[in-house]
CSV table of C-alpha atoms in Angstrom, one decimal:
chain,number,residue,atom,x,y,z
M,809,GLU,CA,147.3,104.8,9.4
M,810,ASP,CA,148.8,108.2,8.6
M,811,MET,CA,149.1,109.5,5.1
M,812,VAL,CA,152.5,110.4,3.8
M,813,PHE,CA,153.2,114.1,4.1
M,814,GLU,CA,152.7,115.8,0.7
M,815,LYS,CA,152.3,119.3,-0.6
M,816,ARG,CA,148.5,118.8,-0.8
M,817,ILE,CA,146.1,115.9,-0.8
M,818,VAL,CA,143.0,116.0,-3.0
M,819,ILE,CA,140.4,113.6,-1.8
M,820,ASP,CA,137.4,112.5,-3.9
M,821,ALA,CA,134.7,112.2,-1.3
M,822,LYS,CA,132.3,110.1,-3.3
M,823,GLY,CA,131.2,107.0,-1.4
M,824,HIS,CA,132.8,107.9,1.9
M,825,LEU,CA,131.1,108.1,5.2
M,826,LEU,CA,130.9,111.7,6.5
M,827,GLY,CA,132.1,111.2,10.1
M,828,ARG,CA,134.9,108.7,9.3
M,829,LEU,CA,136.3,110.9,6.5
M,830,ALA,CA,136.1,114.0,8.7
M,831,SER,CA,138.1,112.4,11.5
M,832,ILE,CA,140.8,111.3,9.2
M,833,VAL,CA,141.0,114.8,7.6
M,834,ALA,CA,141.0,116.5,11.0
M,835,LYS,CA,144.0,114.4,12.1
M,836,GLU,CA,145.9,115.2,8.9
M,837,LEU,CA,145.1,118.9,9.2
M,838,LEU,CA,146.4,119.0,12.8
M,839,SER,CA,149.7,117.4,11.6
M,840,GLY,CA,150.1,120.3,9.1
M,841,GLN,CA,148.9,118.6,5.9
M,842,LYS,CA,146.9,120.7,3.4
M,843,VAL,CA,143.7,118.8,2.3
M,844,ILE,CA,141.3,119.5,-0.5
M,845,VAL,CA,138.0,117.5,-0.5
M,846,VAL,CA,136.0,117.5,-3.8
M,847,ARG,CA,132.5,116.0,-4.6
M,848,CYS,CA,131.2,116.6,-1.1
M,849,GLU,CA,127.6,116.2,-2.4
M,850,GLU,CA,128.4,112.5,-2.9
M,851,LEU,CA,129.3,111.8,0.7
M,852,ASN,CA,127.2,109.3,2.6
M,853,ILE,CA,125.8,109.2,6.1
M,854,SER,CA,124.7,106.0,7.8
M,855,GLY,CA,121.1,105.7,8.8
M,856,SER,CA,118.0,106.1,6.7
M,857,HIS,CA,117.4,109.4,4.8
M,858,PHE,CA,114.2,110.1,6.9
M,859,ARG,CA,116.1,109.7,10.2
M,860,ASN,CA,118.9,112.0,9.1
M,861,LYS,CA,116.4,114.6,7.8
M,862,LEU,CA,114.7,114.5,11.3
M,863,LYS,CA,118.1,115.1,12.9
M,864,TYR,CA,118.8,118.1,10.6
M,865,LYS,CA,115.3,119.5,11.3
M,866,ASP,CA,116.1,119.2,15.0
M,867,PHE,CA,119.4,121.1,14.4
M,868,LEU,CA,117.4,123.9,12.6
M,869,ARG,CA,115.4,124.5,15.8
M,870,LYS,CA,118.5,125.3,17.7
M,871,ARG,CA,118.9,129.1,17.4
M,872,CYS,CA,119.5,132.2,19.4
M,873,ASN,CA,116.1,133.5,20.5
M,874,VAL,CA,117.2,137.0,21.2
M,875,ASN,CA,118.8,137.4,17.7
M,876,PRO,CA,119.1,134.4,15.3
M,877,GLN,CA,121.9,136.2,13.5
M,878,HIS,CA,124.2,135.4,16.5
M,879,GLY,CA,124.1,131.8,15.5
M,880,PRO,CA,124.3,128.8,15.5
M,881,PHE,CA,124.5,129.0,11.7
M,882,HIS,CA,122.7,126.2,9.8
M,883,LEU,CA,124.9,125.6,6.8
M,884,ARG,CA,123.0,123.9,4.0
M,885,ALA,CA,125.7,123.2,1.3
M,886,PRO,CA,127.2,119.7,1.4
M,887,SER,CA,130.7,121.1,1.4
M,888,LYS,CA,129.9,123.4,4.4
M,889,ILE,CA,128.2,120.5,6.3
M,890,PHE,CA,131.5,118.5,5.9
M,891,TRP,CA,133.5,121.6,6.9
M,892,ARG,CA,131.5,122.0,10.0
M,893,THR,CA,131.9,118.3,10.9
M,894,VAL,CA,135.7,118.7,10.6
M,895,ARG,CA,135.6,121.9,12.7
M,896,GLY,CA,134.0,120.0,15.5
M,897,MET,CA,137.0,117.6,15.5
M,898,VAL,CA,139.6,120.4,15.6
M,899,PRO,CA,140.3,122.8,18.5
M,900,HIS,CA,139.3,125.7,16.2
M,901,LYS,CA,139.3,128.4,18.9
M,902,THR,CA,143.0,128.0,19.5
M,903,PRO,CA,145.7,129.4,17.1
M,904,ARG,CA,146.8,125.9,16.3
M,905,GLY,CA,143.3,124.7,15.5
M,906,ALA,CA,142.5,127.8,13.4
M,907,ALA,CA,145.7,127.3,11.4
M,908,ALA,CA,144.8,123.7,10.8
M,909,LEU,CA,141.3,124.5,9.7
M,910,SER,CA,142.6,127.2,7.2
M,911,HIS,CA,144.5,124.3,5.4
M,912,LEU,CA,141.2,122.6,4.5
M,913,LYS,CA,139.3,123.4,1.2
M,914,VAL,CA,136.0,121.8,0.4
M,915,PHE,CA,134.0,121.8,-2.9
M,916,GLU,CA,130.9,120.4,-4.5
M,917,GLY,CA,131.8,118.8,-7.8
M,918,VAL,CA,135.4,119.0,-9.1
M,919,PRO,CA,136.2,122.6,-10.0
M,920,PRO,CA,139.4,123.5,-11.9
M,921,PRO,CA,142.3,123.0,-11.2
M,922,TYR,CA,141.4,119.9,-9.2
M,923,ASP,CA,139.8,118.2,-12.3
M,924,LYS,CA,143.3,117.7,-13.7
M,925,VAL,CA,145.2,116.3,-10.6
M,926,ASN,CA,145.2,112.9,-9.1
M,927,ARG,CA,142.5,112.3,-6.6
M,928,VAL,CA,142.7,109.8,-3.8
M,929,VAL,CA,140.3,107.9,-1.5
M,930,CYS,CA,140.5,106.9,2.1
M,931,PRO,CA,139.8,103.1,2.5
M,932,GLN,CA,139.3,103.6,6.2
M,933,ALA,CA,136.3,105.8,5.4
M,934,LEU,CA,134.7,104.1,2.4
M,935,ARG,CA,131.1,103.1,2.9
M,936,VAL,CA,131.4,99.8,1.0
M,937,LEU,CA,134.2,98.7,3.4
M,938,ASN,CA,132.8,100.1,6.6
M,939,LEU,CA,129.0,99.8,6.5
M,940,ARG,CA,127.5,96.4,6.6
M,941,GLY,CA,125.7,95.4,3.5
M,942,GLY,CA,121.9,96.0,3.6
M,943,ARG,CA,122.2,98.9,6.1
M,944,ARG,CA,120.5,102.1,5.1
M,945,PHE,CA,122.4,105.3,4.3
M,946,THR,CA,121.7,108.6,2.6
M,947,ARG,CA,123.6,111.0,0.3
M,948,VAL,CA,124.5,114.4,1.8
M,949,GLY,CA,123.6,116.1,-1.6
M,950,ARG,CA,120.0,114.8,-1.3
M,951,LEU,CA,119.7,115.9,2.3
M,952,SER,CA,121.1,119.4,1.6
M,953,HIS,CA,118.8,119.8,-1.4
M,954,GLU,CA,115.8,119.0,0.8
M,955,VAL,CA,116.7,121.4,3.6
M,956,GLY,CA,117.4,124.4,1.3
M,957,TRP,CA,120.6,124.0,-0.8
M,958,LYS,CA,119.8,125.5,-4.2
M,959,TYR,CA,122.6,124.3,-6.5
M,960,GLN,CA,122.0,120.6,-6.9
M,961,ASP,CA,121.0,120.9,-10.6
M,962,THR,CA,123.9,123.3,-11.4
M,963,ILE,CA,126.5,121.0,-9.9
M,964,LYS,CA,124.9,118.0,-11.7
M,965,ALA,CA,125.1,119.8,-15.1
M,966,LEU,CA,128.7,120.9,-14.4
M,967,GLU,CA,129.7,117.4,-13.4
M,968,GLU,CA,128.3,115.9,-16.6
M,969,LYS,CA,130.3,118.3,-18.7
M,970,ARG,CA,133.4,117.5,-16.7
M,971,LYS,CA,133.0,113.8,-17.1
M,972,VAL,CA,132.6,114.2,-20.9
M,973,ARG,CA,135.9,116.2,-21.0
M,974,ALA,CA,137.6,113.7,-18.8
M,975,ALA,CA,136.5,110.8,-21.0
M,976,ALA,CA,137.9,112.6,-24.1
M,977,PHE,CA,141.2,113.3,-22.3
M,978,PHE,CA,141.5,109.7,-21.3
M,979,GLU,CA,140.9,108.5,-24.9
M,980,ARG,CA,143.6,110.9,-26.2
M,981,LYS,CA,146.0,109.8,-23.4
M,982,LYS,CA,145.4,106.1,-24.4
M,983,ALA,CA,146.1,106.8,-28.0
M,984,ALA,CA,149.3,108.8,-27.2
M,985,THR,CA,150.5,106.0,-24.9
M,986,ALA,CA,149.9,103.4,-27.6
M,987,LEU,CA,151.8,105.5,-30.2
M,988,ARG,CA,154.7,106.0,-27.8
M,989,ARG,CA,154.9,102.2,-27.1
M,990,GLN,CA,154.8,101.5,-30.9
M,991,ALA,CA,157.5,104.1,-31.5
M,992,LEU,CA,159.8,102.6,-28.9
M,993,GLU,CA,159.3,99.1,-30.3
M,994,ASN,CA,160.1,100.4,-33.9
M,995,SER,CA,163.2,102.2,-32.6
M,996,ARG,CA,164.4,99.0,-30.9
M,997,LYS,CA,164.1,97.1,-34.1
M,998,GLU,CA,165.9,99.7,-36.2
M,999,PHE,CA,168.8,100.5,-33.9
M,1000,THR,CA,169.7,97.1,-32.4
M,1001,THR,CA,173.0,95.2,-32.6
M,1002,PRO,CA,174.1,91.9,-31.1
M,1003,LEU,CA,176.1,93.7,-28.5
M,1004,LEU,CA,173.1,95.8,-27.5
M,1005,ASP,CA,170.9,92.7,-27.4
M,1006,ARG,CA,173.4,91.0,-25.0
M,1007,ALA,CA,173.5,94.1,-22.8
M,1008,GLY,CA,169.7,94.1,-22.5
M,1009,PHE,CA,169.0,97.3,-24.5
């Protein structure tokens, strides 16, 4: 089912299956939608961690013998792994595909300004809804860390700080909402007449 066209969609990748989310994002990009994916380190891949690590090690063996700088490039960061997966689902060598791919932004953690906007999930790609209970899976962040990504601890520390700030903001918002509700009730009591009551005000 297609998303409604919006200025931009910010997707929280936590708990999504890598390939399923990538296919949904690729489809949206090709229809002209701008997509931002945050918390890529929390993406999941079905299959045991050991099996997925073997697959990545096999991928590391694929290189240009004459000059490895010619590629293929073995991207280690979770966001770049997701970006490369989407690239494989988009005709990126054509102008249309290149333009679509330029509309995708990927991040580990939730950097500003995306920590202050509504983030959505894709039910069609959530692990709890698509992977049978008891099946093994792994986190992309753990896989990346074990094949050479150096920023797991940095992202973890930044995320903990962000969560503290978000919790404080939510408490302030709840208090402000309660005050507003109370003020509305008080104003109704003060400025009511039988005519207003009958009219429903």
